[in-house]
mmCIF file of C-alpha atoms and ligand atoms in Angstrom:
data_model
loop_
_atom_site.group_PDB
_atom_site.id
_atom_site.type_symbol
_atom_site.label_atom_id
_atom_site.label_comp_id
_atom_site.label_asym_id
_atom_site.label_seq_id
_atom_site.Cartn_x
_atom_site.Cartn_y
_atom_site.Cartn_z
ATOM 1 C CA MET U 23 0.000 0.000 0.000
ATOM 2 C CA ASP U 24 1.246 3.496 -0.816
ATOM 3 C CA ASN U 25 -0.890 6.568 -0.202
ATOM 4 C CA ARG U 26 1.267 9.003 -2.126
ATOM 5 C CA SER U 27 -0.143 10.617 -5.279
ATOM 6 C CA ILE U 28 0.284 9.577 -8.879
ATOM 7 C CA GLY U 29 2.185 12.201 -10.881
ATOM 8 C CA VAL U 30 1.117 12.852 -14.464
ATOM 9 C CA PHE U 31 2.664 15.336 -16.843
ATOM 10 C CA ASP U 32 2.155 16.572 -20.362
ATOM 11 C CA SER U 33 3.345 19.392 -22.581
ATOM 12 C CA GLY U 34 0.036 21.148 -21.884
ATOM 13 C CA LEU U 35 -3.574 20.393 -21.110
ATOM 14 C CA GLY U 36 -3.987 17.484 -23.530
ATOM 15 C CA GLY U 37 -2.719 15.013 -20.941
ATOM 16 C CA LEU U 38 -5.983 15.481 -19.083
ATOM 17 C CA THR U 39 -7.441 12.949 -21.555
ATOM 18 C CA ALA U 40 -5.184 10.385 -19.836
ATOM 19 C CA VAL U 41 -6.038 11.756 -16.371
ATOM 20 C CA LYS U 42 -9.705 11.177 -17.165
ATOM 21 C CA GLN U 43 -8.958 7.512 -17.877
ATOM 22 C CA ILE U 44 -6.790 7.191 -14.738
ATOM 23 C CA MET U 45 -9.585 8.640 -12.593
ATOM 24 C CA GLN U 46 -11.949 6.006 -14.016
ATOM 25 C CA GLU U 47 -9.511 3.116 -13.726
ATOM 26 C CA LEU U 48 -8.151 4.058 -10.290
ATOM 27 C CA PRO U 49 -10.821 6.056 -8.438
ATOM 28 C CA GLU U 50 -9.088 5.757 -5.071
ATOM 29 C CA GLU U 51 -5.868 7.487 -6.168
ATOM 30 C CA ASN U 52 -4.809 11.091 -5.598
ATOM 31 C CA ILE U 53 -3.350 12.762 -8.684
ATOM 32 C CA VAL U 54 -0.912 15.624 -9.198
ATOM 33 C CA TYR U 55 -0.986 16.894 -12.787
ATOM 34 C CA PHE U 56 1.517 19.193 -14.401
ATOM 35 C CA GLY U 57 0.778 20.734 -17.819
ATOM 36 C CA ASP U 58 3.596 22.766 -19.334
ATOM 37 C CA THR U 59 1.196 25.315 -20.821
ATOM 38 C CA GLY U 60 3.908 27.977 -20.967
ATOM 39 C CA ARG U 61 6.146 25.907 -23.267
ATOM 40 C CA VAL U 62 3.633 23.865 -25.273
ATOM 41 C CA PRO U 63 3.932 22.459 -27.964
ATOM 42 C CA TYR U 64 6.670 19.858 -27.525
ATOM 43 C CA GLY U 65 5.705 17.954 -30.664
ATOM 44 C CA THR U 66 7.632 20.207 -33.032
ATOM 45 C CA ARG U 67 10.745 20.672 -30.865
ATOM 46 C CA SER U 68 14.173 19.051 -30.962
ATOM 47 C CA ARG U 69 15.031 15.941 -28.936
ATOM 48 C CA GLU U 70 17.401 17.962 -26.713
ATOM 49 C CA THR U 71 14.722 20.500 -25.846
ATOM 50 C CA ILE U 72 12.101 17.820 -25.191
ATOM 51 C CA ILE U 73 14.495 16.006 -22.831
ATOM 52 C CA LYS U 74 15.422 19.246 -21.062
ATOM 53 C CA TYR U 75 11.782 20.268 -20.588
ATOM 54 C CA SER U 76 10.660 16.849 -19.455
ATOM 55 C CA LYS U 77 13.417 16.712 -16.829
ATOM 56 C CA ASN U 78 12.002 19.955 -15.357
ATOM 57 C CA ASP U 79 8.566 18.309 -15.388
ATOM 58 C CA VAL U 80 9.788 15.164 -13.611
ATOM 59 C CA ASN U 81 11.747 17.216 -11.052
ATOM 60 C CA PHE U 82 8.624 19.186 -10.239
ATOM 61 C CA LEU U 83 6.522 16.037 -9.736
ATOM 62 C CA LEU U 84 9.252 14.548 -7.551
ATOM 63 C CA SER U 85 9.103 17.662 -5.371
ATOM 64 C CA GLU U 86 5.454 16.681 -4.813
ATOM 65 C CA ASN U 87 6.607 13.257 -3.558
ATOM 66 C CA VAL U 88 4.705 11.172 -6.116
ATOM 67 C CA LYS U 89 5.014 7.369 -6.104
ATOM 68 C CA VAL U 90 4.995 6.901 -9.868
ATOM 69 C CA ILE U 91 5.145 9.192 -12.891
ATOM 70 C CA VAL U 92 2.933 8.799 -15.932
ATOM 71 C CA ILE U 93 4.019 10.538 -19.110
ATOM 72 C CA ALA U 94 0.710 11.352 -20.768
ATOM 73 C CA CYS U 95 2.465 13.075 -23.669
ATOM 74 C CA GLY U 96 2.956 10.962 -26.802
ATOM 75 C CA THR U 97 5.950 13.046 -27.838
ATOM 76 C CA VAL U 98 7.828 12.774 -24.527
ATOM 77 C CA SER U 99 6.990 9.051 -24.313
ATOM 78 C CA SER U 100 8.462 8.593 -27.791
ATOM 79 C CA VAL U 101 11.486 10.846 -27.624
ATOM 80 C CA ALA U 102 12.653 11.187 -24.023
ATOM 81 C CA ILE U 103 11.557 8.164 -21.992
ATOM 82 C CA SER U 104 14.915 6.314 -22.114
ATOM 83 C CA ALA U 105 16.807 9.444 -21.046
ATOM 84 C CA LEU U 106 14.372 9.942 -18.156
ATOM 85 C CA LYS U 107 14.478 6.306 -17.066
ATOM 86 C CA GLU U 108 18.275 6.435 -17.081
ATOM 87 C CA GLU U 109 18.341 9.504 -14.866
ATOM 88 C CA TYR U 110 15.609 8.817 -12.299
ATOM 89 C CA ASP U 111 14.814 5.991 -9.877
ATOM 90 C CA VAL U 112 11.099 6.770 -9.661
ATOM 91 C CA PRO U 113 8.982 4.383 -11.769
ATOM 92 C CA ILE U 114 8.085 6.080 -15.064
ATOM 93 C CA ILE U 115 5.329 4.826 -17.351
ATOM 94 C CA GLY U 116 4.944 6.217 -20.872
ATOM 95 C CA VAL U 117 2.115 5.706 -23.341
ATOM 96 C CA VAL U 118 3.954 3.936 -26.162
ATOM 97 C CA GLU U 119 4.486 0.452 -24.760
ATOM 98 C CA ALA U 120 0.944 -0.184 -23.564
ATOM 99 C CA THR U 121 -0.585 1.399 -26.656
ATOM 100 C CA ALA U 122 1.542 -0.657 -29.048
ATOM 101 C CA ALA U 123 0.614 -3.845 -27.170
ATOM 102 C CA ALA U 124 -3.095 -2.990 -27.400
ATOM 103 C CA ALA U 125 -2.785 -2.299 -31.137
ATOM 104 C CA LEU U 126 -1.082 -5.647 -31.704
ATOM 105 C CA SER U 127 -3.820 -7.543 -29.963
ATOM 106 C CA ALA U 128 -6.542 -5.580 -31.795
ATOM 107 C CA SER U 129 -5.168 -6.046 -35.306
ATOM 108 C CA LYS U 130 -6.322 -9.109 -37.238
ATOM 109 C CA ASN U 131 -4.847 -8.249 -40.630
ATOM 110 C CA GLY U 132 -1.449 -7.072 -39.340
ATOM 111 C CA LYS U 133 -1.810 -3.554 -40.799
ATOM 112 C CA ILE U 134 -1.583 -0.799 -38.201
ATOM 113 C CA GLY U 135 -1.783 2.955 -38.743
ATOM 114 C CA ILE U 136 -0.033 5.376 -36.381
ATOM 115 C CA ILE U 137 -0.754 9.079 -36.045
ATOM 116 C CA GLY U 138 0.947 11.565 -33.716
ATOM 117 C CA THR U 139 2.928 14.775 -33.564
ATOM 118 C CA PRO U 140 5.928 15.269 -35.890
ATOM 119 C CA GLY U 141 8.206 14.413 -32.914
ATOM 120 C CA THR U 142 6.427 11.132 -32.229
ATOM 121 C CA ILE U 143 6.335 10.045 -35.856
ATOM 122 C CA LYS U 144 9.935 11.071 -36.542
ATOM 123 C CA SER U 145 11.120 9.053 -33.528
ATOM 124 C CA GLY U 146 9.732 5.823 -35.037
ATOM 125 C CA SER U 147 8.887 4.710 -31.473
ATOM 126 C CA TYR U 148 5.724 2.817 -32.349
ATOM 127 C CA GLU U 149 7.052 1.098 -35.466
ATOM 128 C CA ARG U 150 10.133 -0.072 -33.586
ATOM 129 C CA LEU U 151 8.165 -1.614 -30.783
ATOM 130 C CA LEU U 152 5.484 -3.128 -33.000
ATOM 131 C CA LYS U 153 8.050 -4.740 -35.295
ATOM 132 C CA GLU U 154 10.150 -5.942 -32.365
ATOM 133 C CA LYS U 155 7.130 -7.800 -31.021
ATOM 134 C CA LYS U 156 5.815 -8.957 -34.406
ATOM 135 C CA PRO U 157 8.287 -8.522 -37.291
ATOM 136 C CA GLN U 158 5.719 -9.240 -40.032
ATOM 137 C CA ILE U 159 3.475 -6.345 -38.962
ATOM 138 C CA LYS U 160 2.964 -3.564 -41.523
ATOM 139 C CA THR U 161 2.851 0.000 -40.217
ATOM 140 C CA PHE U 162 1.713 3.232 -41.840
ATOM 141 C CA ALA U 163 2.592 6.382 -39.930
ATOM 142 C CA ARG U 164 1.611 9.993 -40.451
ATOM 143 C CA ALA U 165 2.335 13.170 -38.496
ATOM 144 C CA CYS U 166 -0.788 15.302 -38.044
ATOM 145 C CA PRO U 167 0.523 18.692 -36.863
ATOM 146 C CA LEU U 168 -2.734 20.569 -37.472
ATOM 147 C CA TYR U 169 -4.737 18.370 -35.121
ATOM 148 C CA VAL U 170 -3.348 19.940 -31.898
ATOM 149 C CA PRO U 171 -4.285 23.553 -32.783
ATOM 150 C CA LEU U 172 -7.611 22.377 -34.206
ATOM 151 C CA VAL U 173 -8.570 20.680 -30.947
ATOM 152 C CA GLU U 174 -7.340 23.598 -28.857
ATOM 153 C CA ASN U 175 -9.636 25.839 -30.867
ATOM 154 C CA GLY U 176 -12.657 23.625 -30.398
ATOM 155 C CA HIS U 177 -12.735 21.940 -33.820
ATOM 156 C CA PHE U 178 -13.789 18.432 -32.855
ATOM 157 C CA GLU U 179 -16.535 17.710 -35.316
ATOM 158 C CA THR U 180 -16.507 20.612 -37.713
ATOM 159 C CA LYS U 181 -16.061 20.867 -41.481
ATOM 160 C CA VAL U 182 -12.469 21.940 -40.878
ATOM 161 C CA SER U 183 -11.650 18.860 -38.803
ATOM 162 C CA GLU U 184 -13.302 16.646 -41.418
ATOM 163 C CA LEU U 185 -11.273 18.215 -44.207
ATOM 164 C CA VAL U 186 -8.012 17.896 -42.302
ATOM 165 C CA THR U 187 -8.854 14.293 -41.399
ATOM 166 C CA GLU U 188 -9.360 13.421 -45.041
ATOM 167 C CA GLU U 189 -6.062 15.058 -45.953
ATOM 168 C CA TYR U 190 -4.127 13.263 -43.189
ATOM 169 C CA LEU U 191 -5.776 9.851 -43.178
ATOM 170 C CA GLU U 192 -6.607 9.149 -46.811
ATOM 171 C CA GLU U 193 -3.405 7.243 -47.493
ATOM 172 C CA ILE U 194 -3.559 5.234 -44.259
ATOM 173 C CA ARG U 195 -7.171 4.312 -44.989
ATOM 174 C CA GLU U 196 -6.293 3.244 -48.524
ATOM 175 C CA LYS U 197 -3.629 0.898 -47.165
ATOM 176 C CA GLY U 198 -6.412 -1.089 -45.482
ATOM 177 C CA VAL U 199 -5.316 -0.796 -41.843
ATOM 178 C CA ASP U 200 -7.732 -2.412 -39.383
ATOM 179 C CA THR U 201 -6.234 -0.619 -36.357
ATOM 180 C CA LEU U 202 -5.224 3.008 -35.864
ATOM 181 C CA ILE U 203 -3.122 4.252 -32.957
ATOM 182 C CA LEU U 204 -4.164 7.695 -31.715
ATOM 183 C CA GLY U 205 -0.664 8.531 -30.498
ATOM 184 C CA CYS U 206 -1.270 12.026 -29.139
ATOM 185 C CA THR U 207 -3.060 13.437 -26.111
ATOM 186 C CA HIS U 208 -5.400 15.564 -28.203
ATOM 187 C CA TYR U 209 -6.715 12.952 -30.612
ATOM 188 C CA PRO U 210 -9.370 11.355 -28.367
ATOM 189 C CA LEU U 211 -11.336 14.577 -28.857
ATOM 190 C CA LEU U 212 -11.365 13.919 -32.599
ATOM 191 C CA LYS U 213 -12.328 10.284 -32.171
ATOM 192 C CA LYS U 214 -15.808 10.607 -33.659
ATOM 193 C CA THR U 215 -14.562 12.429 -36.759
ATOM 194 C CA ILE U 216 -11.677 9.994 -37.220
ATOM 195 C CA ALA U 217 -13.920 6.953 -36.643
ATOM 196 C CA ARG U 218 -16.448 8.194 -39.169
ATOM 197 C CA TYR U 219 -13.737 8.681 -41.774
ATOM 198 C CA MET U 220 -11.924 5.386 -41.119
ATOM 199 C CA GLY U 221 -15.100 3.263 -40.948
ATOM 200 C CA ASP U 222 -16.502 0.755 -38.461
ATOM 201 C CA GLU U 223 -14.048 -1.972 -39.320
ATOM 202 C CA VAL U 224 -11.075 0.060 -38.015
ATOM 203 C CA THR U 225 -10.321 -0.093 -34.268
ATOM 204 C CA LEU U 226 -9.033 3.150 -32.779
ATOM 205 C CA ILE U 227 -6.538 2.742 -29.926
ATOM 206 C CA ASP U 228 -6.566 5.534 -27.357
ATOM 207 C CA ALA U 229 -3.146 5.978 -25.741
ATOM 208 C CA GLY U 230 -4.612 7.576 -22.584
ATOM 209 C CA ALA U 231 -6.880 4.608 -21.909
ATOM 210 C CA GLU U 232 -4.024 2.159 -22.455
ATOM 211 C CA VAL U 233 -1.600 3.978 -20.162
ATOM 212 C CA ALA U 234 -4.269 4.046 -17.432
ATOM 213 C CA ARG U 235 -4.633 0.257 -17.703
ATOM 214 C CA ALA U 236 -0.833 -0.161 -17.654
ATOM 215 C CA LEU U 237 -0.635 2.032 -14.548
ATOM 216 C CA LYS U 238 -3.276 -0.055 -12.797
ATOM 217 C CA ALA U 239 -1.378 -3.260 -13.664
ATOM 218 C CA TYR U 240 1.826 -1.717 -12.312
ATOM 219 C CA LEU U 241 0.184 -0.725 -9.017
ATOM 220 C CA ASP U 242 -1.365 -4.220 -8.755
ATOM 221 C CA GLU U 243 1.932 -6.000 -9.342
ATOM 222 C CA ASN U 244 3.847 -3.847 -6.897
ATOM 223 C CA GLY U 245 1.230 -3.461 -4.161
ATOM 224 C CA LEU U 246 1.267 0.312 -4.578
ATOM 225 C CA HIS U 247 -2.437 1.134 -4.471
ATOM 226 C CA SER U 248 -3.703 3.783 -2.066
ATOM 227 C CA ALA U 249 -6.014 2.881 0.765
ATOM 228 C CA LYS U 250 -9.700 3.521 -0.039
ATOM 229 C CA ARG U 251 -10.591 7.153 0.569
ATOM 230 C CA ASP U 252 -13.809 9.067 0.981
ATOM 231 C CA LYS U 253 -12.555 11.875 -1.216
ATOM 232 C CA GLN U 254 -9.614 11.960 -3.574
ATOM 233 C CA GLN U 255 -7.387 14.947 -4.036
ATOM 234 C CA TYR U 256 -6.749 16.211 -7.548
ATOM 235 C CA ARG U 257 -4.214 19.000 -7.915
ATOM 236 C CA TYR U 258 -3.322 20.708 -11.170
ATOM 237 C CA PHE U 259 -0.233 22.778 -11.931
ATOM 238 C CA VAL U 260 0.526 24.784 -15.068
ATOM 239 C CA SER U 261 3.414 26.969 -16.221
ATOM 240 C CA ASP U 262 1.266 29.742 -17.727
ATOM 241 C CA ASN U 263 -1.933 31.558 -16.781
ATOM 242 C CA VAL U 264 -4.453 29.560 -14.828
ATOM 243 C CA ASP U 265 -7.245 31.533 -16.543
ATOM 244 C CA GLY U 266 -8.929 29.418 -19.127
ATOM 245 C CA PHE U 267 -7.581 26.226 -17.591
ATOM 246 C CA GLU U 268 -10.987 25.331 -16.250
ATOM 247 C CA ASN U 269 -12.634 25.751 -19.659
ATOM 248 C CA LEU U 270 -10.161 24.132 -22.001
ATOM 249 C CA GLY U 271 -8.979 21.665 -19.350
ATOM 250 C CA GLY U 272 -12.581 20.713 -18.656
ATOM 251 C CA LEU U 273 -12.988 19.753 -22.325
ATOM 252 C CA PHE U 274 -10.045 17.377 -22.186
ATOM 253 C CA LEU U 275 -11.114 15.949 -18.841
ATOM 254 C CA GLU U 276 -14.722 15.812 -20.027
ATOM 255 C CA LYS U 277 -15.913 17.041 -16.669
ATOM 256 C CA LYS U 278 -15.658 20.107 -14.509
ATOM 257 C CA ILE U 279 -12.244 20.678 -12.992
ATOM 258 C CA ASP U 280 -12.913 20.681 -9.281
ATOM 259 C CA GLY U 281 -9.441 20.717 -7.871
ATOM 260 C CA GLN U 282 -6.835 23.235 -6.994
ATOM 261 C CA VAL U 283 -5.043 24.906 -9.969
ATOM 262 C CA GLU U 284 -1.737 26.648 -9.439
ATOM 263 C CA LYS U 285 0.859 28.321 -11.622
ATOM 264 C CA ILE U 286 4.501 27.385 -11.050
ATOM 265 C CA ASP U 287 7.834 28.503 -12.472
ATOM 266 C CA ILE U 288 8.850 25.240 -14.142
ATOM 267 C CA GLU U 289 12.311 26.486 -15.152
ATOM 268 C CA LYS U 290 13.297 26.469 -11.476
ATOM 269 C CA TYR U 291 12.985 22.681 -11.318
HETATM 270 N N1 DGL V 7 0.976 16.399 -25.759
HETATM 271 C C1 DGL V 7 1.536 16.273 -27.081
HETATM 272 C C2 DGL V 7 1.584 14.814 -27.496
HETATM 273 O O1 DGL V 7 0.807 14.005 -27.028
HETATM 274 C C3 DGL V 7 0.755 17.100 -28.082
HETATM 275 C C4 DGL V 7 0.946 18.599 -27.943
HETATM 276 C C5 DGL V 7 2.369 19.031 -28.188
HETATM 277 O O2 DGL V 7 2.854 18.995 -29.326
HETATM 278 O O3 DGL V 7 3.018 19.373 -27.221
HETATM 279 O O4 DGL V 7 2.407 14.447 -28.286
#
């Protein structure tokens, strides 16, 4: 048993899609969330910068005495996880491993599509892992840089998001994938539009849901669950204005943010 909080971080507010899944999967746990809203996006930055920023993020969560750190960000999980695991003793769980495993078990025809930020796709993280586990698997990857700003501006099911989806996913759809990895925090909000375009026969894999399941399995295996509580504590930290956090953050979390929100100076960590 371990009553300390779970630490979750992301480049911004998108990681709240994973927090939502963690709250559902592990309702007894306290959560500390850090969203690097002052330095978002990470998805278009260099490896060095992503590693530097994510070390600040981990250092901050460690200062909050968390028992495990979840990287909700697809880009950090793809680009920086080995550097972070090398440097820190705290258990760190990224989205890639669990999501790749879920895609492998979902795919019947061995054709898997992967979408994410330019950083995630350039890293080849998903292809590497999928092919390591099943060499005959065929992968089709595509960076979708417009999806993040679209979601942040409320375009979930609009003509614009439909047009962009067609532009990004046409080739992957034509390849006949039966499984598509949504490898970015923001994509669950576009799920309906993407599902409509890809068709019923394609399974969409949500990285946030998979990392929540992986976290639960990790807590089970290591006896690290919290004792049952009457009320959990959710605390949110950001590196830019807290104004607007409740609105945009509430969209990602798909419920009202009813926890404490605080701004911190992340560069100090
Ligand atoms: N959180 C990022 C990810 O999942 C998307 C936003 C960004 O580029 O920072 O890759």
